[in-house]
Every structure is written in C-alpha cells, then in structure tokens.
Coordinates of C-alpha atoms in Angstrom, one line a residue:
M14 CA -144.3 10.1 -25.2
I15 CA -146.1 12.8 -27.1
R16 CA -146.6 10.4 -30.0
D17 CA -148.3 7.9 -27.7
E18 CA -152.0 8.7 -28.0
G19 CA -152.7 7.7 -24.5
S20 CA -150.0 10.1 -23.2
H21 CA -150.7 13.2 -25.4
F22 CA -152.5 15.2 -22.7
I23 CA -152.9 18.3 -24.9
Q24 CA -154.1 16.7 -28.2
N25 CA -157.7 17.8 -27.7
A26 CA -156.9 21.2 -26.2
D27 CA -158.3 24.4 -27.8
P28 CA -155.5 25.8 -30.1
S29 CA -155.9 29.3 -28.6
K30 CA -155.4 27.9 -25.1
L31 CA -152.3 26.0 -26.3
H32 CA -151.0 29.2 -27.7
N33 CA -151.5 30.9 -24.4
V34 CA -149.8 28.0 -22.5
R35 CA -146.9 28.2 -24.9
K36 CA -146.6 31.9 -24.4
K37 CA -146.6 31.4 -20.6
M38 CA -144.0 28.7 -20.7
I39 CA -141.7 30.8 -22.9
D40 CA -142.2 33.8 -20.6
A41 CA -141.4 31.6 -17.5
V42 CA -138.2 30.3 -19.1
L43 CA -137.1 33.8 -20.2
H44 CA -137.5 35.0 -16.6
T45 CA -134.7 32.5 -15.5
D46 CA -132.3 34.9 -17.2
M47 CA -130.0 36.4 -14.6
T48 CA -130.4 39.9 -16.1
K49 CA -133.9 39.8 -14.7
H50 CA -133.0 38.5 -11.3
F51 CA -132.9 41.6 -9.2
V52 CA -136.0 43.1 -10.8
G53 CA -137.8 39.8 -10.1
V54 CA -136.7 39.7 -6.5
S55 CA -137.9 43.3 -6.0
K56 CA -141.2 42.7 -7.7
I57 CA -142.0 39.6 -5.7
K58 CA -140.9 41.3 -2.5
A59 CA -143.2 44.3 -3.3
V60 CA -146.3 42.3 -4.3
A61 CA -146.2 39.0 -2.4
A62 CA -143.9 39.1 0.6
G63 CA -145.6 38.6 3.9
K64 CA -148.7 37.1 2.3
S65 CA -149.7 33.5 2.2
W66 CA -150.3 31.8 -1.2
D67 CA -154.0 31.9 -0.7
Q68 CA -153.9 35.7 -0.2
L69 CA -152.3 36.3 -3.6
E70 CA -154.2 37.3 -6.7
P71 CA -154.0 34.7 -9.5
G72 CA -151.7 37.0 -11.6
V73 CA -149.4 37.4 -8.6
Q74 CA -149.5 33.6 -8.0
W75 CA -148.3 33.2 -11.6
D76 CA -145.5 35.7 -10.9
V77 CA -144.5 33.7 -7.9
L78 CA -144.5 30.4 -9.9
V79 CA -142.2 32.1 -12.5
Y80 CA -140.0 33.3 -9.6
M81 CA -139.9 29.8 -8.2
L82 CA -138.7 28.4 -11.6
H83 CA -135.9 31.0 -11.4
M84 CA -135.1 29.9 -7.9
A85 CA -134.9 26.3 -9.1
D86 CA -132.5 27.4 -11.8
I87 CA -130.1 29.0 -9.2
S88 CA -130.8 26.4 -6.5
N89 CA -127.3 24.9 -6.4
P90 CA -126.4 26.5 -3.1
A91 CA -129.7 25.2 -1.7
K92 CA -128.7 21.6 -2.2
G93 CA -127.0 19.4 0.5
D94 CA -123.5 18.0 0.4
P95 CA -122.2 16.5 -1.9
M96 CA -124.7 17.7 -4.5
F97 CA -124.0 21.4 -4.1
K98 CA -120.3 20.8 -4.7
L99 CA -121.0 18.7 -7.8
W100 CA -123.4 21.3 -9.2
T101 CA -120.9 24.1 -8.4
D102 CA -118.3 22.4 -10.5
R103 CA -120.8 21.8 -13.3
S104 CA -122.1 25.4 -13.3
L105 CA -118.6 26.8 -13.2
E106 CA -117.5 24.6 -16.1
E107 CA -120.4 25.9 -18.1
F108 CA -119.3 29.5 -17.3
F109 CA -115.7 28.7 -18.1
Q110 CA -116.7 27.3 -21.5
Q111 CA -118.5 30.5 -22.2
G112 CA -115.4 32.5 -21.1
D113 CA -113.3 30.3 -23.4
K114 CA -115.6 31.2 -26.3
E115 CA -115.5 34.9 -25.4
R116 CA -111.7 34.8 -25.3
E117 CA -111.6 33.1 -28.8
M118 CA -114.0 35.8 -30.1
G119 CA -111.8 38.6 -28.6
V120 CA -114.7 40.0 -26.5
P121 CA -114.5 40.9 -22.8
I122 CA -114.9 37.8 -20.6
S123 CA -118.0 37.9 -18.5
P124 CA -117.7 37.9 -14.7
N125 CA -116.9 34.4 -13.2
C126 CA -116.3 33.0 -16.7
D127 CA -112.5 33.2 -16.8
R128 CA -111.1 29.8 -15.8
N129 CA -107.7 31.5 -15.2
T130 CA -108.8 34.0 -12.7
T131 CA -112.2 32.9 -11.1
K132 CA -111.7 31.4 -7.7
R133 CA -114.4 28.8 -6.9
P134 CA -114.9 29.8 -3.2
D135 CA -115.0 33.5 -4.0
S136 CA -117.6 33.1 -6.8
Q137 CA -119.8 31.0 -4.5
V138 CA -119.6 33.3 -1.5
G139 CA -120.7 36.2 -3.6
F140 CA -123.3 34.3 -5.4
I141 CA -124.9 33.1 -2.1
K142 CA -124.6 36.4 -0.2
F143 CA -125.8 38.7 -2.9
V144 CA -128.0 36.6 -5.2
V145 CA -129.3 33.3 -3.8
G146 CA -129.6 34.1 -0.1
P147 CA -131.7 37.3 -0.5
A148 CA -133.9 35.7 -3.2
Y149 CA -134.7 32.7 -1.1
K150 CA -135.4 34.9 1.9
V151 CA -138.1 36.6 -0.1
L152 CA -139.5 33.2 -1.1
G153 CA -139.5 32.2 2.6
E154 CA -141.8 35.1 3.3
I155 CA -144.4 33.5 1.1
I156 CA -143.6 29.8 1.7
P157 CA -142.5 29.4 5.4
G158 CA -141.1 25.9 4.7
V159 CA -138.3 27.6 2.8
N160 CA -137.2 29.3 6.1
Q161 CA -137.2 26.0 7.9
H162 CA -135.7 23.7 5.3
V163 CA -133.9 25.6 2.6
L164 CA -132.3 28.7 4.2
P165 CA -130.4 26.6 6.8
V166 CA -128.8 24.6 3.9
I167 CA -127.9 27.7 2.1
E168 CA -126.3 29.1 5.3
S169 CA -124.4 25.9 5.9
N170 CA -123.1 26.0 2.3
L171 CA -122.1 29.7 2.7
V172 CA -120.1 28.7 5.8
Y173 CA -118.4 25.9 3.8
W174 CA -117.4 28.3 1.0
D175 CA -116.2 31.0 3.5
E176 CA -113.9 28.4 5.0
E177 CA -112.7 27.3 1.6
K178 CA -112.1 31.0 0.8
K179 CA -110.0 31.4 3.9
L180 CA -107.9 28.3 3.0
D181 CA -107.4 29.7 -0.5
E182 CA -106.1 33.0 1.0
T183 CA -103.5 31.2 3.2
V184 CA -102.0 29.3 0.2

C-alpha cells in the first residue's frame, strides 16, 4: 500500500514531523511492555482519572492514548465468548513457547510460562483480578462507556474462570 502513490499518506510530510511521529509510535509500542503496566496505571489514575477527555491537557491525552494501546494489548479478558477463550489459548501458547526456550537455555522460567505447571484458570483469574480489571476500571473513569460495556464482560469472564478453577481443584 505504501508503494501506491495514491495511498502514501505521508509522502509529502516534513521529515522532522515524520521523525517525531516515528518516535511517538515507538514510545507507544514500548509502553505495551508489561514491566511498565503498574507504573502506567498509577500515572493515568493520578493525572486523568475522574476527568473527561475534553478536560485533559494534550500531553495527558497522549498518555491516555498510549495507555489505551496497552489496554488493547491485554484486552483478551474484555472479549466475549468464545473469543476470550480462543485468545487465552493463543496467549498462553505464546507464553509456553517462551518458557520452552527458557528451559532450553537453562534460565529460570518466567511466571505463567511453564506449560507443565501453569494452570489455565489460575493464570486467568490472577490476570483479571490484579492486572486487567483494575486497569480497565481506571480507563472507565475517563471513558464512561468502559464501565457500561467492557467491565461487565471482564466480570463475566472472571466468573467463568473462577468456576473453571473450582472444577480444576475438584479433579
């Protein structure tokens, strides 16, 4: 598409602006790293929660957009059935492949990356209760539609995984 002259939307852009756009995009993607999750939640909660989008300064709006990209990255528990189950399996398989490589390298296996010990329901209950749920609640303070449409789905999926966890414990 970029080679099609009619579609190349940035071909006439100022190179310095392109450089800034590139930096912003890289920064946004790097902020999807889970090592930045809790700092990001705290930051958005401190600077944006309780304010509408229009009340936010442009720099804070950018921070919220970066936060929303991260929320999209961890949005599996915010999807309805059957998608959340499918994406749970896909995500866990990615983690397990990482754990397999870590095992081959002789390094400690990262949490939830050991296919021999990670229990699917346990991993999801913790992920929803401690990571996804609180993060989406903060987003819901800025975007009320999240409270109406997304949080109920997350809660429903948490109930599902809690039930699956109970079934696992009885086996």
